[in-house]
Amino acid sequence: MHDTMKESGRTGPSKGSVPEKMKALQYSGPEKFAVVQIDVPQIGDDDVLVKISACGVCGTDLHYHKGEFLAKWPLIPGHEAAGTVAAIGKNVSNVSVGDRVATDPMQPCLSCFHCTRRKPLLCDSLTAFGGNVPGGFAEYCRYPARLVHPIGDLPDLEAVLVEPAACATHGIERMQIEVGSKVLLFGCGPTGILLAQLVKMNGAAHLTIASKGGPKLDLARKMNIADDYIAISDTSPRVQMDALASANPYGFDIVIEATGAPTVLEVALNYVRKGGKLVVYGVYDESVKIAWSPFKIWENEITILASFCSMGHIPHVMEYIKAGKLKLEGVVNKTFRIEEWEECLDVVRRQEVVKAAIAFD
């Protein structure tokens, strides 16, 4: 079918292979959503239509829910999608109908000030699938062919982690970890679990995870992805935080803040050793402000850097997966239908799951 469609120049699915209508979770405004029946997306010559199998739920989706970031109405969220190629445009050659794929949700314009200076991640006109164009919380989604990547027999609930792992891979590039480094990671949510594994494979001699106790930290221990695990109490966090400082009087070469909690980010600076790096990785409300001592940063020559998301890193992630180096099984531990979105939001807000995903038949 792949070759036939290319030769015939057809840009859509063959008649009868894809329905005309589909179910989708659609927002009409901040916190206003419904499951709707809408047209299946049309594709162009360079596009792919993906039948979505599953799509991960990310903390960013909670921001989109409130109308933040790139949210544009009407909005179909979902940026961690995996599925099967249902149709291809006539110019597409990298995938075939029937291929199972993971999707990259970020499409730079390639012509703005930043794109032309080889910084596409900072694009002024970024197209974000699941943000300002329809995403993966629907039965079908259109993507440019270059944004879909074959995943072979990788299970759906592991495939939805490919995109967040790509973000973590970009973070590793930003950190430039020196061989033999001591690293402290605050937070072990799904992103933290992926980051931890990549940190250990890319220069860190010793990794400490500090996180509130619960299923996420329990999973991190079970997966054996760090050298030390510190359970931070909700009621008396100062006890564990002081003990962490005492046990590491020279601090850490790299401290990664991946909780998204401003209070944690503010104190994280205190654990960076002289000449070390603080990595701002978590997602924070745009209105958040924190206080750091510029003298401390200056005197100790501390580098503060951030990692936004991925840009073209899925092939790198797939190399780790093919080599059996990146552990993904069990991270997604709860699935929901789009009709259960309200329940899913509540569970994610209350942090009762390690990772949730929307699943389709």
mmCIF file of C-alpha atoms in Angstrom:
data_model
loop_
_atom_site.group_PDB
_atom_site.id
_atom_site.type_symbol
_atom_site.label_atom_id
_atom_site.label_comp_id
_atom_site.label_asym_id
_atom_site.label_seq_id
_atom_site.Cartn_x
_atom_site.Cartn_y
_atom_site.Cartn_z
ATOM 1 C CA MET A 1 0.000 0.000 0.000
ATOM 2 C CA HIS A 2 2.926 2.297 0.745
ATOM 3 C CA ASP A 3 4.335 2.035 -2.799
ATOM 4 C CA THR A 4 0.890 2.171 -4.427
ATOM 5 C CA MET A 5 0.031 5.409 -2.669
ATOM 6 C CA LYS A 6 3.356 6.972 -3.606
ATOM 7 C CA GLU A 7 2.952 6.043 -7.253
ATOM 8 C CA SER A 8 -0.657 7.165 -7.502
ATOM 9 C CA GLY A 9 0.061 10.505 -5.822
ATOM 10 C CA ARG A 10 -2.820 10.115 -3.372
ATOM 11 C CA THR A 11 -2.478 12.095 -0.172
ATOM 12 C CA GLY A 12 -5.208 10.456 1.855
ATOM 13 C CA PRO A 13 -6.123 6.985 3.078
ATOM 14 C CA SER A 14 -7.566 4.445 0.695
ATOM 15 C CA LYS A 15 -11.348 4.342 0.730
ATOM 16 C CA GLY A 16 -12.748 2.418 3.649
ATOM 17 C CA SER A 17 -9.441 2.037 5.540
ATOM 18 C CA VAL A 18 -9.974 5.043 7.798
ATOM 19 C CA PRO A 19 -13.325 6.376 9.054
ATOM 20 C CA GLU A 20 -14.475 9.889 8.209
ATOM 21 C CA LYS A 21 -15.160 10.770 11.856
ATOM 22 C CA MET A 22 -13.245 10.183 15.076
ATOM 23 C CA LYS A 23 -13.529 10.728 18.820
ATOM 24 C CA ALA A 24 -11.335 13.368 20.386
ATOM 25 C CA LEU A 25 -10.908 15.152 23.699
ATOM 26 C CA GLN A 26 -11.282 18.807 22.744
ATOM 27 C CA TYR A 27 -10.971 22.012 24.765
ATOM 28 C CA SER A 28 -12.998 25.081 23.820
ATOM 29 C CA GLY A 29 -11.244 27.221 26.448
ATOM 30 C CA PRO A 30 -9.406 26.977 29.769
ATOM 31 C CA GLU A 31 -10.815 24.038 31.795
ATOM 32 C CA LYS A 32 -13.649 23.598 29.253
ATOM 33 C CA PHE A 33 -13.435 20.212 27.560
ATOM 34 C CA ALA A 34 -15.646 17.524 26.066
ATOM 35 C CA VAL A 35 -15.360 14.320 24.078
ATOM 36 C CA VAL A 36 -16.496 15.221 20.563
ATOM 37 C CA GLN A 37 -16.993 13.596 17.170
ATOM 38 C CA ILE A 38 -14.980 15.473 14.546
ATOM 39 C CA ASP A 39 -13.534 14.861 11.097
ATOM 40 C CA VAL A 40 -10.445 12.693 10.804
ATOM 41 C CA PRO A 41 -7.553 15.032 9.840
ATOM 42 C CA GLN A 42 -6.672 15.452 6.184
ATOM 43 C CA ILE A 43 -3.018 14.916 5.286
ATOM 44 C CA GLY A 44 -0.772 16.574 2.728
ATOM 45 C CA ASP A 45 1.872 15.116 0.445
ATOM 46 C CA ASP A 46 4.547 15.185 3.166
ATOM 47 C CA ASP A 47 2.309 14.088 6.053
ATOM 48 C CA VAL A 48 1.424 10.923 7.897
ATOM 49 C CA LEU A 49 -1.890 9.999 9.525
ATOM 50 C CA VAL A 50 -1.321 8.089 12.769
ATOM 51 C CA LYS A 51 -3.986 5.952 14.433
ATOM 52 C CA ILE A 52 -3.228 6.670 18.075
ATOM 53 C CA SER A 53 -2.807 3.659 20.362
ATOM 54 C CA ALA A 54 -1.788 5.514 23.520
ATOM 55 C CA CYS A 55 -0.678 8.977 24.582
ATOM 56 C CA GLY A 56 1.107 9.840 27.803
ATOM 57 C CA VAL A 57 -0.233 12.415 30.243
ATOM 58 C CA CYS A 58 2.378 15.005 31.193
ATOM 59 C CA GLY A 59 2.507 17.795 33.746
ATOM 60 C CA THR A 60 2.506 20.157 30.776
ATOM 61 C CA ASP A 61 -1.027 18.955 30.004
ATOM 62 C CA LEU A 62 -2.119 20.409 33.363
ATOM 63 C CA HIS A 63 -0.794 23.779 32.199
ATOM 64 C CA TYR A 64 -2.614 23.480 28.869
ATOM 65 C CA HIS A 65 -5.754 22.605 30.852
ATOM 66 C CA LYS A 66 -5.523 26.051 32.452
ATOM 67 C CA GLY A 67 -4.856 27.783 29.127
ATOM 68 C CA GLU A 68 -1.152 28.337 29.725
ATOM 69 C CA PHE A 69 1.890 27.945 27.472
ATOM 70 C CA LEU A 70 1.061 27.622 23.766
ATOM 71 C CA ALA A 71 -2.603 26.701 24.259
ATOM 72 C CA LYS A 72 -4.742 27.640 21.262
ATOM 73 C CA TRP A 73 -8.483 26.925 21.068
ATOM 74 C CA PRO A 74 -10.034 24.646 20.085
ATOM 75 C CA LEU A 75 -7.325 22.382 21.492
ATOM 76 C CA ILE A 76 -6.825 18.615 21.343
ATOM 77 C CA PRO A 77 -4.047 17.953 23.880
ATOM 78 C CA GLY A 78 -1.575 15.095 23.913
ATOM 79 C CA HIS A 79 2.089 15.302 22.939
ATOM 80 C CA GLU A 80 3.468 11.894 23.976
ATOM 81 C CA ALA A 81 1.728 9.824 21.321
ATOM 82 C CA ALA A 82 2.382 6.397 19.856
ATOM 83 C CA GLY A 83 0.370 4.506 17.287
ATOM 84 C CA THR A 84 0.210 2.956 13.835
ATOM 85 C CA VAL A 85 0.606 4.666 10.477
ATOM 86 C CA ALA A 86 -2.853 4.643 8.841
ATOM 87 C CA ALA A 87 -2.077 6.680 5.691
ATOM 88 C CA ILE A 88 0.825 8.515 4.081
ATOM 89 C CA GLY A 89 1.273 11.362 1.639
ATOM 90 C CA LYS A 90 2.735 10.722 -1.811
ATOM 91 C CA ASN A 91 6.178 12.117 -0.907
ATOM 92 C CA VAL A 92 6.621 10.035 2.255
ATOM 93 C CA SER A 93 9.342 7.383 2.234
ATOM 94 C CA ASN A 94 10.557 7.041 5.837
ATOM 95 C CA VAL A 95 7.547 5.019 7.059
ATOM 96 C CA SER A 96 4.926 2.723 5.561
ATOM 97 C CA VAL A 97 1.263 2.132 6.308
ATOM 98 C CA GLY A 98 1.084 -0.315 9.199
ATOM 99 C CA ASP A 99 4.329 0.816 10.861
ATOM 100 C CA ARG A 100 4.176 1.377 14.597
ATOM 101 C CA VAL A 101 5.617 4.786 15.459
ATOM 102 C CA ALA A 102 6.373 7.272 18.187
ATOM 103 C CA THR A 103 5.817 10.935 17.417
ATOM 104 C CA ASP A 104 7.860 14.076 17.961
ATOM 105 C CA PRO A 105 5.413 16.894 18.804
ATOM 106 C CA MET A 106 7.686 19.861 18.083
ATOM 107 C CA GLN A 107 7.933 21.352 14.594
ATOM 108 C CA PRO A 108 10.136 24.459 14.193
ATOM 109 C CA CYS A 109 9.468 26.895 11.350
ATOM 110 C CA LEU A 110 13.136 26.684 10.185
ATOM 111 C CA SER A 111 13.103 30.285 8.922
ATOM 112 C CA CYS A 112 12.888 32.589 11.979
ATOM 113 C CA PHE A 113 15.797 34.397 13.690
ATOM 114 C CA HIS A 114 16.610 31.450 15.985
ATOM 115 C CA CYS A 115 16.008 28.655 13.487
ATOM 116 C CA THR A 116 18.403 30.206 10.984
ATOM 117 C CA ARG A 117 21.030 30.321 13.738
ATOM 118 C CA ARG A 118 20.754 26.562 14.371
ATOM 119 C CA LYS A 119 18.567 26.963 17.475
ATOM 120 C CA PRO A 120 15.265 25.415 16.283
ATOM 121 C CA LEU A 121 14.201 24.619 19.852
ATOM 122 C CA LEU A 122 13.940 28.372 20.442
ATOM 123 C CA CYS A 123 11.804 28.908 17.323
ATOM 124 C CA ASP A 124 9.596 32.007 17.401
ATOM 125 C CA SER A 125 6.817 30.157 15.540
ATOM 126 C CA LEU A 126 6.990 26.689 17.049
ATOM 127 C CA THR A 127 4.218 24.281 16.083
ATOM 128 C CA ALA A 128 3.441 22.098 19.104
ATOM 129 C CA PHE A 129 1.200 19.097 18.481
ATOM 130 C CA GLY A 130 -1.112 18.896 21.479
ATOM 131 C CA GLY A 131 -0.508 22.578 22.234
ATOM 132 C CA ASN A 132 -1.329 24.942 19.390
ATOM 133 C CA VAL A 133 -2.347 22.271 16.850
ATOM 134 C CA PRO A 134 -4.326 19.042 17.442
ATOM 135 C CA GLY A 135 -2.486 16.312 19.356
ATOM 136 C CA GLY A 136 -2.755 12.720 20.476
ATOM 137 C CA PHE A 137 -5.829 12.694 22.717
ATOM 138 C CA ALA A 138 -7.793 11.620 19.658
ATOM 139 C CA GLU A 139 -8.211 8.464 17.613
ATOM 140 C CA TYR A 140 -6.154 9.922 14.754
ATOM 141 C CA CYS A 141 -3.572 12.674 14.415
ATOM 142 C CA ARG A 142 -1.734 14.229 11.465
ATOM 143 C CA TYR A 143 2.035 14.688 11.656
ATOM 144 C CA PRO A 144 4.708 15.766 9.184
ATOM 145 C CA ALA A 145 6.449 12.552 8.150
ATOM 146 C CA ARG A 146 9.792 13.663 9.557
ATOM 147 C CA LEU A 147 8.267 13.782 13.037
ATOM 148 C CA VAL A 148 7.294 10.093 13.174
ATOM 149 C CA HIS A 149 9.776 7.353 14.039
ATOM 150 C CA PRO A 150 9.408 3.579 13.735
ATOM 151 C CA ILE A 151 9.459 1.733 17.072
ATOM 152 C CA GLY A 152 9.150 -1.904 15.999
ATOM 153 C CA ASP A 153 7.499 -4.043 18.667
ATOM 154 C CA LEU A 154 8.019 -1.623 21.567
ATOM 155 C CA PRO A 155 4.825 -1.899 23.708
ATOM 156 C CA ASP A 156 2.438 1.057 23.550
ATOM 157 C CA LEU A 157 2.793 1.953 27.225
ATOM 158 C CA GLU A 158 6.562 2.089 26.846
ATOM 159 C CA ALA A 159 6.413 3.884 23.504
ATOM 160 C CA VAL A 160 4.640 6.873 25.095
ATOM 161 C CA LEU A 161 7.834 7.427 27.119
ATOM 162 C CA VAL A 162 9.949 7.942 24.007
ATOM 163 C CA GLU A 163 9.084 11.653 23.779
ATOM 164 C CA PRO A 164 9.820 12.467 27.456
ATOM 165 C CA ALA A 165 13.010 10.410 27.133
ATOM 166 C CA ALA A 166 13.924 12.598 24.144
ATOM 167 C CA CYS A 167 13.472 15.660 26.365
ATOM 168 C CA ALA A 168 15.727 14.050 28.976
ATOM 169 C CA THR A 169 18.317 13.310 26.276
ATOM 170 C CA HIS A 170 18.410 16.999 25.354
ATOM 171 C CA GLY A 171 18.876 17.732 29.056
ATOM 172 C CA ILE A 172 21.905 15.453 29.159
ATOM 173 C CA GLU A 173 23.391 17.320 26.202
ATOM 174 C CA ARG A 174 22.861 20.617 28.021
ATOM 175 C CA MET A 175 24.503 19.351 31.233
ATOM 176 C CA GLN A 176 27.758 18.191 29.610
ATOM 177 C CA ILE A 177 28.436 15.852 32.526
ATOM 178 C CA GLU A 178 32.123 15.345 33.216
ATOM 179 C CA VAL A 179 33.332 11.788 33.741
ATOM 180 C CA GLY A 180 33.350 10.866 37.419
ATOM 181 C CA SER A 181 30.756 13.448 38.487
ATOM 182 C CA LYS A 182 28.592 13.301 41.587
ATOM 183 C CA VAL A 183 25.003 14.185 40.722
ATOM 184 C CA LEU A 184 21.961 15.013 42.848
ATOM 185 C CA LEU A 185 18.507 14.683 41.307
ATOM 186 C CA PHE A 186 15.526 16.221 43.067
ATOM 187 C CA GLY A 187 12.389 14.363 41.975
ATOM 188 C CA CYS A 188 11.789 10.918 40.529
ATOM 189 C CA GLY A 189 8.592 11.243 38.585
ATOM 190 C CA PRO A 190 8.527 9.692 35.108
ATOM 191 C CA THR A 191 10.926 12.328 33.809
ATOM 192 C CA GLY A 192 13.215 11.869 36.796
ATOM 193 C CA ILE A 193 13.287 8.115 36.264
ATOM 194 C CA LEU A 194 14.351 8.639 32.645
ATOM 195 C CA LEU A 195 16.850 11.362 33.526
ATOM 196 C CA ALA A 196 18.420 9.219 36.241
ATOM 197 C CA GLN A 197 19.162 6.395 33.833
ATOM 198 C CA LEU A 198 20.667 8.715 31.225
ATOM 199 C CA VAL A 199 22.754 10.536 33.848
ATOM 200 C CA LYS A 200 24.266 7.223 34.965
ATOM 201 C CA MET A 201 25.071 6.280 31.361
ATOM 202 C CA ASN A 202 26.659 9.603 30.498
ATOM 203 C CA GLY A 203 29.427 10.394 32.943
ATOM 204 C CA ALA A 204 28.039 10.287 36.482
ATOM 205 C CA ALA A 205 30.026 8.111 38.877
ATOM 206 C CA HIS A 206 27.466 8.529 41.645
ATOM 207 C CA LEU A 207 23.805 9.563 41.581
ATOM 208 C CA THR A 208 21.626 10.468 44.539
ATOM 209 C CA ILE A 209 17.856 10.775 44.119
ATOM 210 C CA ALA A 210 16.023 12.921 46.672
ATOM 211 C CA SER A 211 12.236 12.803 46.495
ATOM 212 C CA LYS A 212 9.128 12.581 48.600
ATOM 213 C CA GLY A 213 8.278 8.995 49.476
ATOM 214 C CA GLY A 214 5.615 7.066 47.609
ATOM 215 C CA PRO A 215 5.114 4.929 44.504
ATOM 216 C CA LYS A 216 7.528 6.929 42.334
ATOM 217 C CA LEU A 217 10.466 6.599 44.726
ATOM 218 C CA ASP A 218 9.527 2.962 45.339
ATOM 219 C CA LEU A 219 9.703 2.302 41.592
ATOM 220 C CA ALA A 220 13.060 4.079 41.315
ATOM 221 C CA ARG A 221 14.456 1.800 44.020
ATOM 222 C CA LYS A 222 12.985 -1.279 42.348
ATOM 223 C CA MET A 223 14.530 -0.274 39.028
ATOM 224 C CA ASN A 224 17.913 0.273 40.730
ATOM 225 C CA ILE A 225 18.604 3.468 38.790
ATOM 226 C CA ALA A 226 20.604 5.383 41.428
ATOM 227 C CA ASP A 227 23.265 4.841 44.073
ATOM 228 C CA ASP A 228 21.480 6.537 46.989
ATOM 229 C CA TYR A 229 17.821 7.325 47.625
ATOM 230 C CA ILE A 230 16.674 9.998 50.074
ATOM 231 C CA ALA A 231 12.985 10.045 51.056
ATOM 232 C CA ILE A 232 12.061 13.633 51.906
ATOM 233 C CA SER A 233 9.300 13.944 54.495
ATOM 234 C CA ASP A 234 6.263 16.117 53.738
ATOM 235 C CA THR A 235 6.020 17.176 57.382
ATOM 236 C CA SER A 236 9.676 17.668 58.335
ATOM 237 C CA PRO A 237 11.760 17.925 55.162
ATOM 238 C CA ARG A 238 14.480 19.914 56.924
ATOM 239 C CA VAL A 239 15.683 16.772 58.726
ATOM 240 C CA GLN A 240 16.496 14.865 55.531
ATOM 241 C CA MET A 241 17.725 17.969 53.701
ATOM 242 C CA ASP A 242 20.178 18.811 56.497
ATOM 243 C CA ALA A 243 21.369 15.196 56.614
ATOM 244 C CA LEU A 244 21.920 15.281 52.841
ATOM 245 C CA ALA A 245 24.061 18.413 53.196
ATOM 246 C CA SER A 246 26.053 16.929 56.092
ATOM 247 C CA ALA A 247 26.765 13.720 54.180
ATOM 248 C CA ASN A 248 28.031 15.726 51.201
ATOM 249 C CA PRO A 249 30.003 18.660 52.651
ATOM 250 C CA TYR A 250 31.441 19.638 49.256
ATOM 251 C CA GLY A 251 28.073 19.359 47.531
ATOM 252 C CA PHE A 252 27.509 17.896 44.058
ATOM 253 C CA ASP A 253 29.020 18.603 40.656
ATOM 254 C CA ILE A 254 25.536 18.755 39.173
ATOM 255 C CA VAL A 255 22.185 19.296 40.915
ATOM 256 C CA ILE A 256 19.063 18.709 38.814
ATOM 257 C CA GLU A 257 15.723 20.143 39.939
ATOM 258 C CA ALA A 258 13.012 18.012 38.308
ATOM 259 C CA THR A 259 10.100 18.427 40.722
ATOM 260 C CA GLY A 260 8.714 21.713 39.428
ATOM 261 C CA ALA A 261 8.414 22.913 43.042
ATOM 262 C CA PRO A 262 9.746 26.491 43.465
ATOM 263 C CA THR A 263 10.730 25.855 47.095
ATOM 264 C CA VAL A 264 12.925 22.934 46.036
ATOM 265 C CA LEU A 265 14.517 24.936 43.226
ATOM 266 C CA GLU A 266 15.346 27.740 45.631
ATOM 267 C CA VAL A 267 17.209 25.501 48.090
ATOM 268 C CA ALA A 268 18.791 23.340 45.369
ATOM 269 C CA LEU A 269 21.471 25.991 44.865
ATOM 270 C CA ASN A 270 22.822 25.178 48.342
ATOM 271 C CA TYR A 271 23.798 21.666 47.229
ATOM 272 C CA VAL A 272 25.886 22.726 44.224
ATOM 273 C CA ARG A 273 29.612 22.493 44.888
ATOM 274 C CA LYS A 274 31.992 25.275 43.901
ATOM 275 C CA GLY A 275 32.298 25.379 40.128
ATOM 276 C CA GLY A 276 29.257 23.116 39.768
ATOM 277 C CA LYS A 277 26.016 23.321 37.802
ATOM 278 C CA LEU A 278 22.375 23.734 38.733
ATOM 279 C CA VAL A 279 19.945 22.404 36.136
ATOM 280 C CA VAL A 280 16.453 23.902 35.982
ATOM 281 C CA TYR A 281 14.531 20.990 34.490
ATOM 282 C CA GLY A 282 11.096 21.061 36.140
ATOM 283 C CA VAL A 283 8.136 22.997 34.760
ATOM 284 C CA TYR A 284 6.996 25.952 36.879
ATOM 285 C CA ASP A 285 4.083 28.352 36.677
ATOM 286 C CA GLU A 286 5.067 31.404 34.647
ATOM 287 C CA SER A 287 4.302 33.693 37.584
ATOM 288 C CA VAL A 288 6.705 31.955 40.000
ATOM 289 C CA LYS A 289 9.611 33.954 41.398
ATOM 290 C CA ILE A 290 12.426 32.685 43.630
ATOM 291 C CA ALA A 291 15.351 34.301 45.480
ATOM 292 C CA TRP A 292 19.004 33.333 45.047
ATOM 293 C CA SER A 293 22.132 35.033 46.314
ATOM 294 C CA PRO A 294 23.972 36.410 43.279
ATOM 295 C CA PHE A 295 27.093 36.716 45.442
ATOM 296 C CA LYS A 296 27.037 32.964 46.121
ATOM 297 C CA ILE A 297 26.663 32.232 42.410
ATOM 298 C CA TRP A 298 29.448 34.672 41.540
ATOM 299 C CA GLU A 299 31.914 33.703 44.275
ATOM 300 C CA ASN A 300 31.563 29.985 43.592
ATOM 301 C CA GLU A 301 31.348 30.294 39.793
ATOM 302 C CA ILE A 302 28.142 28.275 39.700
ATOM 303 C CA THR A 303 26.541 27.676 36.317
ATOM 304 C CA ILE A 304 22.737 27.759 36.163
ATOM 305 C CA LEU A 305 21.251 26.233 33.030
ATOM 306 C CA ALA A 306 17.867 25.094 31.796
ATOM 307 C CA SER A 307 16.539 22.371 29.528
ATOM 308 C CA PHE A 308 13.262 23.118 27.759
ATOM 309 C CA CYS A 309 12.290 20.026 25.757
ATOM 310 C CA SER A 310 13.530 17.865 22.923
ATOM 311 C CA MET A 311 14.209 18.706 19.312
ATOM 312 C CA GLY A 312 14.967 15.760 17.056
ATOM 313 C CA HIS A 313 16.243 13.475 19.825
ATOM 314 C CA ILE A 314 13.936 10.480 19.297
ATOM 315 C CA PRO A 315 16.468 8.594 17.127
ATOM 316 C CA HIS A 316 18.992 8.907 19.976
ATOM 317 C CA VAL A 317 16.469 7.508 22.442
ATOM 318 C CA MET A 318 15.705 4.592 20.135
ATOM 319 C CA GLU A 319 19.407 3.652 20.148
ATOM 320 C CA TYR A 320 19.306 3.309 23.937
ATOM 321 C CA ILE A 321 16.096 1.292 23.711
ATOM 322 C CA LYS A 322 17.401 -1.025 20.981
ATOM 323 C CA ALA A 323 20.519 -1.630 23.056
ATOM 324 C CA GLY A 324 18.378 -2.571 26.066
ATOM 325 C CA LYS A 325 19.897 0.244 28.127
ATOM 326 C CA LEU A 326 16.802 2.334 28.932
ATOM 327 C CA LYS A 327 14.295 0.750 31.309
ATOM 328 C CA LEU A 328 10.707 1.769 30.507
ATOM 329 C CA GLU A 329 8.543 -1.090 31.729
ATOM 330 C CA GLY A 330 6.221 -0.274 34.614
ATOM 331 C CA VAL A 331 6.620 3.519 34.509
ATOM 332 C CA VAL A 332 3.123 3.953 33.041
ATOM 333 C CA ASN A 333 1.005 2.294 35.712
ATOM 334 C CA LYS A 334 -2.496 3.635 35.003
ATOM 335 C CA THR A 335 -4.460 4.108 31.782
ATOM 336 C CA PHE A 336 -7.667 6.027 31.076
ATOM 337 C CA ARG A 337 -10.086 6.472 28.183
ATOM 338 C CA ILE A 338 -10.643 10.003 26.939
ATOM 339 C CA GLU A 339 -14.118 9.812 28.482
ATOM 340 C CA GLU A 340 -12.356 9.476 31.870
ATOM 341 C CA TRP A 341 -10.282 12.647 31.472
ATOM 342 C CA GLU A 342 -11.717 14.341 34.576
ATOM 343 C CA GLU A 343 -10.759 11.338 36.712
ATOM 344 C CA CYS A 344 -7.339 11.209 35.058
ATOM 345 C CA LEU A 345 -6.704 14.879 35.831
ATOM 346 C CA ASP A 346 -7.571 14.342 39.495
ATOM 347 C CA VAL A 347 -5.300 11.314 39.838
ATOM 348 C CA VAL A 348 -2.385 13.107 38.164
ATOM 349 C CA ARG A 349 -2.880 16.253 40.265
ATOM 350 C CA ARG A 350 -2.864 14.194 43.461
ATOM 351 C CA GLN A 351 0.256 12.334 42.280
ATOM 352 C CA GLU A 352 -1.383 8.968 42.905
ATOM 353 C CA VAL A 353 0.257 7.425 39.834
ATOM 354 C CA VAL A 354 3.788 7.185 38.553
ATOM 355 C CA LYS A 355 2.647 7.913 35.001
ATOM 356 C CA ALA A 356 -0.808 7.958 33.412
ATOM 357 C CA ALA A 357 -1.684 7.494 29.763
ATOM 358 C CA ILE A 358 -4.745 7.816 27.553
ATOM 359 C CA ALA A 359 -5.356 4.516 25.768
ATOM 360 C CA PHE A 360 -7.410 3.679 22.674
ATOM 361 C CA ASP A 361 -8.585 0.329 21.305
#
